[in-house]
Short mmCIF file of C-alpha atoms in Angstrom, two decimals:
data_model
loop_
_atom_site.label_atom_id
_atom_site.label_comp_id
_atom_site.label_asym_id
_atom_site.label_seq_id
_atom_site.Cartn_x
_atom_site.Cartn_y
_atom_site.Cartn_z
CA MET A 1 42.35 -75.65 33.01
CA GLU A 2 38.67 -76.15 32.31
CA LYS A 3 37.45 -74.73 28.99
CA GLU A 4 34.01 -73.44 28.19
CA THR A 5 33.01 -73.22 24.53
CA PHE A 6 30.03 -71.39 23.04
CA ASP A 7 28.94 -69.69 19.87
CA ALA A 8 30.24 -66.17 19.23
CA PRO A 9 28.37 -63.44 17.35
CA PRO A 10 29.35 -62.97 13.71
CA ALA A 11 31.89 -60.35 12.66
CA TYR A 12 29.02 -58.15 11.49
CA PRO A 13 26.19 -58.93 13.94
CA THR A 14 22.71 -58.67 12.53
CA SER A 15 19.24 -59.66 13.61
CA ARG A 16 18.83 -61.66 10.42
CA PRO A 17 17.62 -65.19 11.09
CA GLY A 18 19.92 -67.99 10.08
CA SER A 19 23.16 -66.03 10.52
CA ARG A 20 26.19 -68.32 10.38
CA ARG A 21 28.13 -68.44 13.65
CA SER A 22 31.58 -69.68 14.59
CA SER A 23 32.92 -70.70 18.01
CA PHE A 24 35.76 -69.57 20.23
CA THR A 25 37.07 -70.60 23.65
CA ILE A 26 37.02 -68.80 26.99
CA HIS A 27 39.50 -69.78 29.73
CA ASP A 28 39.34 -69.03 33.44
CA VAL A 29 42.59 -67.41 34.61
CA ASP A 30 44.10 -66.26 37.91
CA VAL A 31 43.64 -62.52 38.41
CA PRO A 32 44.46 -59.93 41.13
CA ASN A 33 42.17 -59.63 44.14
CA ASP A 34 40.56 -56.41 42.92
CA ILE A 35 39.02 -58.18 39.94
CA GLU A 36 36.42 -60.83 40.64
CA LYS A 37 37.01 -62.94 37.52
CA ALA A 38 38.52 -62.64 34.09
CA VAL A 39 38.43 -64.45 30.80
CA VAL A 40 40.88 -64.81 27.94
CA VAL A 41 39.49 -64.36 24.44
CA ASP A 42 42.10 -64.81 21.72
CA GLU A 43 44.83 -63.89 24.24
CA ILE A 44 43.02 -60.73 25.43
CA VAL A 45 42.12 -60.49 29.15
CA ILE A 46 38.69 -59.02 29.85
CA ALA A 47 37.46 -58.27 33.37
CA LYS A 48 34.16 -59.76 34.56
CA SER A 49 33.47 -57.33 37.39
CA VAL A 50 29.87 -56.89 36.25
CA PRO A 51 27.11 -59.49 35.99
CA PRO A 52 27.41 -61.54 32.80
CA VAL A 53 24.80 -61.62 30.06
CA SER A 54 23.46 -64.96 28.90
CA ASP A 55 23.44 -65.78 25.20
CA GLU A 56 20.78 -67.75 23.35
CA HIS A 57 22.25 -71.05 24.65
CA GLY A 58 22.19 -69.94 28.29
CA VAL A 59 25.96 -69.46 28.48
CA ASP A 60 27.31 -66.39 30.28
CA VAL A 61 28.87 -63.85 27.92
CA PRO A 62 30.93 -61.00 29.38
CA PRO A 63 29.13 -57.75 28.53
CA THR A 64 32.49 -56.03 28.04
CA VAL A 65 33.37 -58.04 24.92
CA LYS A 66 33.47 -55.23 22.38
CA ASP A 67 32.85 -57.33 19.31
CA SER A 68 29.50 -58.41 20.70
CA PRO A 69 26.34 -56.46 19.79
CA LEU A 70 25.11 -54.23 22.58
CA GLU A 71 21.95 -55.40 24.24
CA GLU A 72 19.00 -53.11 23.69
CA GLU A 73 18.80 -52.09 27.36
CA GLU A 74 22.41 -50.88 27.23
CA PHE A 75 21.50 -47.91 25.02
CA PRO A 76 20.60 -44.85 27.16
CA GLU A 77 18.17 -43.54 24.50
CA GLY A 78 18.57 -40.00 25.82
CA GLY A 79 20.09 -38.13 28.75
CA ARG A 80 23.77 -37.40 28.12
CA GLY A 81 23.24 -38.69 24.60
CA TRP A 82 21.30 -35.56 23.61
CA LEU A 83 24.27 -33.37 24.60
CA VAL A 84 26.43 -35.56 22.38
CA VAL A 85 23.92 -35.04 19.55
CA LEU A 86 24.07 -31.27 20.15
CA GLY A 87 27.86 -31.26 19.97
CA ALA A 88 27.85 -33.34 16.80
CA PHE A 89 25.15 -31.04 15.36
CA ILE A 90 27.39 -28.00 15.89
CA TYR A 91 30.30 -29.77 14.25
CA ALA A 92 28.18 -30.77 11.30
CA GLY A 93 26.88 -27.22 10.85
CA LEU A 94 30.24 -25.49 10.96
CA VAL A 95 32.49 -28.02 9.25
CA LEU A 96 30.43 -30.46 7.18
CA GLY A 97 28.04 -27.68 6.14
CA TRP A 98 30.81 -25.51 4.72
CA PRO A 99 31.05 -27.40 1.37
CA LEU A 100 27.34 -26.69 0.83
CA VAL A 101 28.15 -22.98 0.56
CA TRP A 102 30.39 -23.54 -2.45
CA GLY A 103 27.70 -22.50 -4.92
CA VAL A 104 27.85 -18.99 -3.44
CA PHE A 105 31.65 -18.87 -3.69
CA GLN A 106 31.60 -20.23 -7.23
CA SER A 107 29.21 -17.53 -8.38
CA TYR A 108 31.31 -14.84 -6.64
CA TYR A 109 34.60 -16.16 -8.07
CA LYS A 110 33.13 -16.31 -11.57
CA THR A 111 32.02 -12.70 -11.36
CA HIS A 112 34.72 -10.96 -9.31
CA VAL A 113 37.85 -13.10 -8.88
CA PHE A 114 38.36 -15.57 -11.75
CA PRO A 115 36.04 -14.45 -14.59
CA HIS A 116 37.96 -16.43 -17.20
CA ALA A 117 37.83 -19.74 -15.31
CA SER A 118 35.45 -22.35 -16.73
CA ASP A 119 32.47 -23.78 -14.85
CA THR A 120 34.18 -27.17 -14.88
CA THR A 121 37.33 -25.78 -13.22
CA LEU A 122 35.46 -23.85 -10.54
CA SER A 123 33.15 -26.77 -9.77
CA LEU A 124 36.20 -29.04 -9.56
CA LEU A 125 37.64 -26.66 -6.96
CA GLY A 126 34.42 -26.98 -4.98
CA THR A 127 34.22 -30.76 -5.19
CA LEU A 128 37.91 -31.41 -4.51
CA GLN A 129 37.35 -31.12 -0.78
CA ASN A 130 34.66 -33.80 -0.99
CA MET A 131 37.03 -36.17 -2.80
CA VAL A 132 39.80 -35.58 -0.25
CA MET A 133 37.26 -36.06 2.53
CA THR A 134 36.15 -39.47 1.30
CA PHE A 135 39.69 -40.85 1.11
CA THR A 136 40.64 -39.39 4.49
CA ALA A 137 37.46 -40.76 6.09
CA PHE A 138 38.43 -44.27 4.99
CA VAL A 139 41.64 -44.03 7.04
CA SER A 140 40.31 -42.01 9.98
CA GLY A 141 37.32 -44.32 10.53
CA LYS A 142 39.61 -47.27 11.17
CA LEU A 143 41.97 -45.25 13.37
CA GLY A 144 39.00 -43.90 15.30
CA ASP A 145 37.76 -47.39 16.12
CA ARG A 146 41.22 -48.23 17.46
CA TYR A 147 42.26 -45.07 19.32
CA GLY A 148 38.98 -43.35 20.08
CA TYR A 149 36.98 -40.68 18.29
CA LYS A 150 37.74 -37.51 20.23
CA PRO A 151 41.46 -37.06 19.39
CA PHE A 152 40.61 -37.06 15.70
CA VAL A 153 37.76 -34.60 16.19
CA GLY A 154 40.17 -32.25 17.95
CA VAL A 155 42.81 -32.48 15.23
CA GLY A 156 40.18 -31.99 12.52
CA SER A 157 38.92 -28.86 14.27
CA VAL A 158 42.35 -27.25 14.25
CA ILE A 159 42.86 -28.07 10.57
CA ALA A 160 39.45 -26.58 9.71
CA VAL A 161 40.38 -23.22 11.27
CA ILE A 162 43.78 -23.28 9.57
CA GLY A 163 42.08 -23.83 6.23
CA LEU A 164 39.90 -20.74 6.64
CA LEU A 165 42.84 -18.58 7.73
CA THR A 166 45.05 -19.63 4.82
CA ALA A 167 42.20 -19.22 2.31
CA ALA A 168 41.73 -15.64 3.51
CA PHE A 169 45.23 -14.78 2.28
CA SER A 170 45.15 -16.78 -0.97
CA THR A 171 45.24 -14.87 -4.25
CA GLU A 172 45.93 -17.40 -7.03
CA LEU A 173 43.59 -20.10 -8.27
CA TRP A 174 46.05 -22.90 -7.45
CA GLN A 175 46.29 -21.59 -3.89
CA PHE A 176 42.53 -21.91 -3.46
CA PHE A 177 42.75 -25.52 -4.63
CA ILE A 178 44.89 -26.11 -1.54
CA THR A 179 43.18 -23.86 1.00
CA GLN A 180 39.55 -24.41 -0.06
CA GLY A 181 40.00 -27.89 -1.50
CA ILE A 182 42.65 -30.06 0.12
CA ILE A 183 42.82 -28.58 3.65
CA PRO A 184 39.07 -28.54 4.40
CA GLY A 185 38.80 -31.97 2.77
CA LEU A 186 41.35 -33.29 5.27
CA SER A 187 39.54 -31.78 8.25
CA ASN A 188 36.15 -33.05 7.11
CA GLY A 189 37.48 -36.52 6.38
CA ILE A 190 39.17 -36.80 9.77
CA MET A 191 35.95 -35.89 11.59
CA PHE A 192 33.13 -37.22 9.38
CA PRO A 193 33.08 -40.92 10.43
CA MET A 194 33.31 -39.91 14.10
CA ILE A 195 30.62 -37.22 13.99
CA VAL A 196 28.01 -39.41 12.26
CA SER A 197 28.86 -42.43 14.48
CA TYR A 198 28.45 -40.74 17.87
CA PRO A 199 24.61 -40.98 17.94
CA SER A 200 24.68 -44.74 17.31
CA MET A 201 26.63 -45.17 20.58
CA TRP A 202 23.81 -43.66 22.60
CA PHE A 203 20.64 -44.59 20.71
CA LYS A 204 19.08 -47.65 19.14
CA LYS A 205 15.33 -47.11 19.04
CA LYS A 206 15.87 -43.43 18.19
CA ARG A 207 19.06 -43.97 16.21
CA ALA A 208 17.76 -42.75 12.86
CA LEU A 209 16.25 -39.64 14.47
CA ALA A 210 19.45 -38.81 16.37
CA SER A 211 21.61 -39.37 13.29
CA GLY A 212 19.21 -37.31 11.19
CA ILE A 213 19.48 -34.40 13.62
CA VAL A 214 23.28 -34.51 13.49
CA VAL A 215 23.55 -34.61 9.72
CA ALA A 216 20.79 -32.00 9.48
CA GLY A 217 23.25 -29.71 11.21
CA SER A 218 25.31 -29.62 8.04
CA SER A 219 22.28 -28.45 6.09
CA PHE A 220 21.32 -25.86 8.68
CA GLY A 221 24.88 -24.59 8.73
CA GLY A 222 25.00 -24.55 4.95
CA GLY A 223 21.73 -22.59 4.72
CA ALA A 224 22.68 -19.98 7.30
CA SER A 225 26.19 -19.65 5.90
CA SER A 226 24.87 -19.16 2.36
CA LEU A 227 22.97 -16.03 3.36
CA ILE A 228 25.67 -14.71 5.69
CA VAL A 229 28.53 -15.34 3.27
CA ARG A 230 26.75 -13.60 0.39
CA ALA A 231 26.09 -10.55 2.57
CA LEU A 232 29.64 -10.49 3.95
CA LEU A 233 31.20 -10.88 0.51
CA THR A 234 29.26 -7.83 -0.66
CA ARG A 235 30.21 -5.69 2.35
CA LEU A 236 33.61 -6.98 3.48
CA GLY A 237 35.10 -8.81 0.53
CA LEU A 238 36.56 -12.31 0.36
CA ARG A 239 39.43 -11.99 2.85
CA TYR A 240 37.50 -10.58 5.79
CA THR A 241 34.58 -12.92 5.17
CA LEU A 242 36.87 -15.90 5.63
CA LEU A 243 38.55 -14.35 8.68
CA VAL A 244 35.17 -13.81 10.34
CA TYR A 245 34.27 -17.46 9.79
CA ALA A 246 37.64 -18.60 11.13
CA GLY A 247 36.88 -16.80 14.41
CA ILE A 248 33.37 -18.23 14.62
CA ASN A 249 34.68 -21.75 14.04
CA ALA A 250 37.41 -21.42 16.66
CA VAL A 251 34.90 -20.48 19.38
CA LEU A 252 31.98 -22.80 18.60
CA LEU A 253 34.08 -25.87 17.78
CA THR A 254 35.74 -25.54 21.18
CA VAL A 255 32.34 -25.60 22.90
CA ALA A 256 31.14 -28.53 20.81
CA PHE A 257 34.31 -30.51 21.51
CA PHE A 258 33.50 -30.71 25.23
CA LEU A 259 29.92 -31.85 24.54
CA LEU A 260 31.07 -34.99 22.73
CA LYS A 261 31.56 -38.21 24.69
CA SER A 262 31.98 -41.86 23.73
CA ARG A 263 30.29 -44.69 25.60
CA GLY A 264 32.55 -47.31 27.14
CA SER A 265 36.12 -47.96 26.13
CA ALA A 266 36.92 -46.42 22.76
CA ARG A 267 39.83 -48.80 22.14
CA HIS A 268 37.78 -51.86 21.30
CA VAL A 269 39.56 -52.77 18.05
CA VAL A 270 42.86 -54.40 19.02
CA LYS A 271 44.29 -54.60 15.51
CA ILE A 272 43.49 -52.32 12.59
CA GLU A 273 42.32 -54.28 9.56
CA TRP A 274 42.97 -51.96 6.62
CA VAL A 275 41.51 -54.35 4.04
CA ASP A 276 38.24 -55.66 5.49
CA ARG A 277 37.98 -58.87 3.52
CA THR A 278 34.84 -59.94 5.35
CA ALA A 279 33.00 -56.91 4.04
CA PHE A 280 34.32 -57.29 0.50
CA ARG A 281 33.04 -60.87 0.36
CA ASP A 282 29.53 -59.78 1.30
CA PRO A 283 27.28 -58.96 -1.70
CA VAL A 284 25.12 -56.86 0.61
CA PHE A 285 28.10 -54.59 1.26
CA TRP A 286 28.68 -54.13 -2.48
CA SER A 287 25.01 -53.38 -3.01
CA LEU A 288 25.14 -50.52 -0.50
CA ALA A 289 28.60 -49.33 -1.63
CA LEU A 290 27.65 -49.10 -5.32
CA CYS A 291 24.41 -47.37 -4.39
CA MET A 292 26.37 -44.69 -2.54
CA MET A 293 28.81 -44.31 -5.43
CA PHE A 294 26.15 -43.66 -8.08
CA THR A 295 23.78 -41.65 -5.90
CA VAL A 296 26.37 -39.03 -4.98
CA PHE A 297 26.98 -38.29 -8.69
CA GLY A 298 23.50 -36.78 -8.83
CA TYR A 299 23.50 -35.25 -5.36
CA LEU A 300 26.01 -32.42 -5.82
CA SER A 301 24.87 -30.99 -9.16
CA PRO A 302 21.89 -28.99 -7.78
CA VAL A 303 23.90 -27.89 -4.74
CA VAL A 304 26.76 -26.52 -6.84
CA PHE A 305 24.82 -25.05 -9.77
CA ILE A 306 21.49 -23.82 -8.36
CA THR A 307 22.81 -20.26 -7.78
CA THR A 308 24.26 -20.07 -11.29
CA TYR A 309 21.08 -21.62 -12.72
CA THR A 310 18.90 -19.02 -10.97
CA SER A 311 21.04 -16.13 -12.23
CA GLU A 312 20.88 -17.40 -15.82
CA LYS A 313 17.14 -18.05 -15.83
CA ILE A 314 16.34 -14.73 -14.10
CA PRO A 315 19.04 -12.32 -15.37
CA HIS A 316 17.88 -9.24 -13.45
CA ILE A 317 17.71 -10.93 -10.04
CA SER A 318 19.74 -9.31 -7.23
CA PRO A 319 22.89 -11.08 -5.97
CA GLN A 320 21.37 -11.58 -2.50
CA LEU A 321 18.14 -13.05 -3.90
CA SER A 322 20.04 -15.32 -6.30
CA VAL A 323 21.39 -17.30 -3.33
CA ALA A 324 17.92 -17.76 -1.83
CA PRO A 325 17.40 -21.15 -3.54
CA THR A 326 20.73 -22.33 -2.10
CA ALA A 327 19.72 -21.21 1.38
CA VAL A 328 16.25 -22.73 1.04
CA MET A 329 17.76 -25.98 -0.22
CA ASN A 330 19.97 -26.20 2.84
CA PHE A 331 17.33 -25.18 5.38
CA SER A 332 14.80 -27.64 3.96
CA SER A 333 17.53 -30.26 4.06
CA ALA A 334 17.94 -29.67 7.79
CA ILE A 335 14.21 -30.13 8.33
CA GLY A 336 13.89 -32.96 5.84
CA ARG A 337 16.74 -35.03 7.23
CA THR A 338 15.32 -34.74 10.74
CA LEU A 339 11.78 -35.67 9.65
CA VAL A 340 13.01 -38.49 7.44
CA GLY A 341 15.07 -39.75 10.38
CA LEU A 342 11.98 -39.68 12.58
CA THR A 343 9.96 -41.45 9.88
CA ALA A 344 12.73 -44.01 9.44
CA ASP A 345 12.33 -45.08 13.06
CA ARG A 346 8.75 -46.03 12.16
CA ILE A 347 8.98 -47.45 8.63
CA GLY A 348 12.55 -48.72 8.82
CA VAL A 349 15.82 -47.03 7.91
CA THR A 350 16.37 -48.95 4.68
CA ASN A 351 12.85 -48.17 3.46
CA ALA A 352 13.38 -44.47 4.20
CA PHE A 353 16.78 -44.64 2.49
CA ILE A 354 15.20 -45.97 -0.72
CA GLY A 355 12.27 -43.57 -0.66
CA SER A 356 14.37 -40.44 -0.18
CA ILE A 357 16.62 -41.25 -3.15
CA ILE A 358 13.63 -41.94 -5.41
CA ILE A 359 12.01 -38.59 -4.50
CA SER A 360 15.28 -36.70 -5.06
CA ALA A 361 15.84 -38.32 -8.45
CA SER A 362 12.24 -37.68 -9.56
CA ALA A 363 12.45 -34.01 -8.57
CA GLN A 364 15.54 -33.54 -10.74
CA LEU A 365 14.12 -35.42 -13.70
CA VAL A 366 10.79 -33.58 -13.62
CA LEU A 367 10.87 -30.32 -11.65
CA TRP A 368 14.35 -29.16 -12.57
CA ASN A 369 13.52 -29.62 -16.24
CA LEU A 370 10.43 -27.45 -15.74
CA ALA A 371 11.95 -24.79 -13.45
CA GLU A 372 11.81 -21.63 -15.57
CA SER A 373 10.40 -19.25 -12.94
CA PHE A 374 11.64 -18.26 -9.50
CA ALA A 375 8.62 -19.92 -7.83
CA VAL A 376 9.28 -23.31 -9.46
CA ILE A 377 13.00 -23.01 -8.70
CA MET A 378 12.14 -22.49 -5.03
CA ILE A 379 9.77 -25.48 -5.01
CA PHE A 380 12.46 -27.62 -6.61
CA SER A 381 14.99 -26.41 -4.02
CA VAL A 382 12.68 -27.33 -1.15
CA ILE A 383 12.07 -30.89 -2.41
CA VAL A 384 15.65 -31.65 -3.41
CA GLY A 385 16.90 -30.08 -0.21
CA ALA A 386 14.52 -32.08 1.97
CA PHE A 387 15.28 -35.47 0.41
CA GLY A 388 18.48 -35.16 -1.64
CA GLY A 389 20.95 -35.59 1.21
CA CYS A 390 19.02 -38.08 3.32
CA PHE A 391 21.02 -40.97 1.95
CA ILE A 392 24.02 -39.44 3.75
CA SER A 393 22.27 -38.90 7.09
CA LEU A 394 20.87 -42.44 6.95
CA LEU A 395 24.18 -44.09 6.02
CA ALA A 396 25.25 -44.86 9.58
CA PRO A 397 21.83 -46.20 10.69
CA VAL A 398 21.51 -48.26 7.49
CA THR A 399 25.02 -49.65 8.02
CA ALA A 400 24.15 -50.52 11.62
CA GLN A 401 20.93 -52.17 10.46
CA LEU A 402 22.70 -54.30 7.86
CA PHE A 403 25.97 -55.10 9.66
CA GLY A 404 25.65 -54.20 13.36
CA THR A 405 27.52 -51.62 15.43
CA SER A 406 30.76 -53.41 16.33
CA ARG A 407 32.84 -51.62 13.65
CA LEU A 408 30.46 -48.89 12.65
CA ALA A 409 33.00 -46.08 12.17
CA THR A 410 35.24 -48.40 10.13
CA LEU A 411 32.42 -49.43 7.81
CA THR A 412 31.12 -45.87 7.57
CA GLY A 413 34.55 -44.65 6.51
CA LEU A 414 34.88 -47.50 4.03
CA LEU A 415 31.48 -46.79 2.48
CA VAL A 416 32.18 -43.07 2.27
CA LEU A 417 35.25 -44.02 0.22
CA PHE A 418 32.89 -45.10 -2.55
CA ASN A 419 31.61 -41.52 -2.72
CA MET A 420 35.00 -40.38 -4.01
CA PRO A 421 34.30 -40.66 -7.77
CA GLY A 422 31.00 -38.78 -7.48
CA ASN A 423 32.34 -36.19 -5.07
CA LEU A 424 35.19 -35.38 -7.44
CA ALA A 425 33.53 -35.76 -10.84
CA GLY A 426 29.76 -35.44 -10.27
CA ALA A 427 29.39 -31.66 -10.49
CA PRO A 428 32.29 -31.14 -12.95
CA LEU A 429 30.66 -33.69 -15.25
CA ALA A 430 27.44 -31.68 -15.12
CA GLY A 431 29.48 -28.58 -15.97
CA ALA A 432 31.08 -30.40 -18.90
CA ILE A 433 27.62 -31.43 -20.13
CA LEU A 434 26.53 -27.78 -19.95
CA SER A 435 29.52 -26.67 -22.01
CA ALA A 436 29.11 -29.47 -24.56
CA THR A 437 25.38 -28.77 -25.04
CA ASN A 438 25.62 -24.96 -25.23
CA ARG A 439 24.22 -24.40 -21.69
CA ASN A 440 21.42 -26.96 -22.05
CA TRP A 441 20.25 -27.34 -18.46
CA HIS A 442 17.80 -30.10 -19.45
CA ALA A 443 20.74 -32.36 -20.28
CA ALA A 444 22.44 -31.64 -16.95
CA ALA A 445 19.24 -32.23 -14.96
CA SER A 446 18.48 -35.49 -16.77
CA TYR A 447 22.00 -36.77 -16.13
CA SER A 448 21.80 -35.86 -12.43
CA GLY A 449 18.46 -37.56 -11.81
CA SER A 450 19.21 -40.66 -13.87
CA VAL A 451 22.37 -41.65 -11.99
CA GLN A 452 20.42 -41.55 -8.73
CA ILE A 453 17.85 -43.94 -10.18
CA VAL A 454 20.72 -46.30 -11.01
CA GLY A 455 22.01 -45.99 -7.46
CA VAL A 456 18.78 -46.81 -5.68
CA SER A 457 18.16 -49.74 -8.04
CA LEU A 458 21.48 -51.26 -6.98
CA PHE A 459 20.50 -51.02 -3.30
CA LEU A 460 17.37 -53.13 -3.75
CA TYR A 461 19.48 -56.29 -3.55
CA ALA A 462 20.70 -55.43 -0.02
CA ARG A 463 17.18 -54.55 1.14
CA LEU A 464 15.57 -57.74 -0.19
CA LYS A 465 18.48 -59.96 0.87
CA ARG A 466 18.27 -58.87 4.49
CA GLN A 467 14.46 -58.58 4.54
CA PRO A 468 12.54 -60.15 1.61
CA LYS A 469 9.17 -58.80 2.80
CA ILE A 470 8.54 -55.57 0.89
CA PHE A 471 5.95 -54.01 3.21
CA THR A 472 7.82 -54.72 6.44
CA ALA A 473 9.53 -51.98 8.44
CA PHE A 474 13.24 -52.57 7.98
#
């Protein structure tokens, strides 16, 4: 049988000049009459019922080879893709935005439910779900690349509703660690890599904008929920507040589920590679992974403590007004992530990634240390909200920029795994600093901003390695 050999794209396709390439062999084989032609690639038969695409050497490459980078014209850049973005936006608002409401619950628990619990314990309860999410996302991202995204989104939706229902009937602190920590962490982790990866299937030129809109949904949901939850807790109490949200989630998640759709065959990873040795050998991967790990340490402290901070600095403020900075932080995050995503399509996703972290860190080091009045607290909340979480919304586009889209959900889940230390210990460490310094908020703010500076400094290697020109959109 005649063999035809040509260069294959790298495991992590990039547009970087000088990428090293290996070769593999394609064989013509006999196929049934209903298929025009087929090829065998590493013992996998792939139909060639559509016109082939020529590579840089003029050799025909089957466009259905899933490890190959999609050609630019293959991305719809709109149409059905915007319905997918809407569905992912709803998911982000209802599920991924729920942890952003924890500051409201922590303040309520401290006052009405567990008055003798320490700030460190209550903040640990709030961040536990983030830690569980990061570990679960590592596993679900790989399974999603193999079996498709939608089954995992459906399972995660059911678990999310179960978590709210069981939390409504919890009475002991250890029970809340399960129902508001472990269970929602599982649901978020199962869905997170899928939700943030959907836009990259449908967009390339507008990828950062589409991803920014989706992740902004978590901020919008967090902002709206902060105000609603505070009002419901005052009028209905904890149990009925959680039951109301369980009903809302059951209805809206069902609608959003049918809006989601993957492009092409979802089962494009034949064998799950749990330890991605190719990624671990790439210094660029470690640069991005360590950046995520340090940055998240400083991300959660304002989110968790801003309600408590406002109540301490302004003792006579009403309970409803004390959550205003939390709501403003989340609403501005929704707007900021979308605008930063739009800007990233112009200046480059990695440049926007770096800039947003620097602004967030500077706001904590300067403004938070000066925020003694309600006006300054609100200004701080707007800036940190607008830029603080952009490194999360830009993770998938940055990963696609650095490594390609062939295993995007897998890499996203792997990178989110590096958020685990910060998700678990970031806010509790700030609480421990407060206790050790006799409620010195300057120490907590300085810690929070400084670790983000460390994080963005570590990412500079990846940016300059892939694109050495500083003032180039990348």
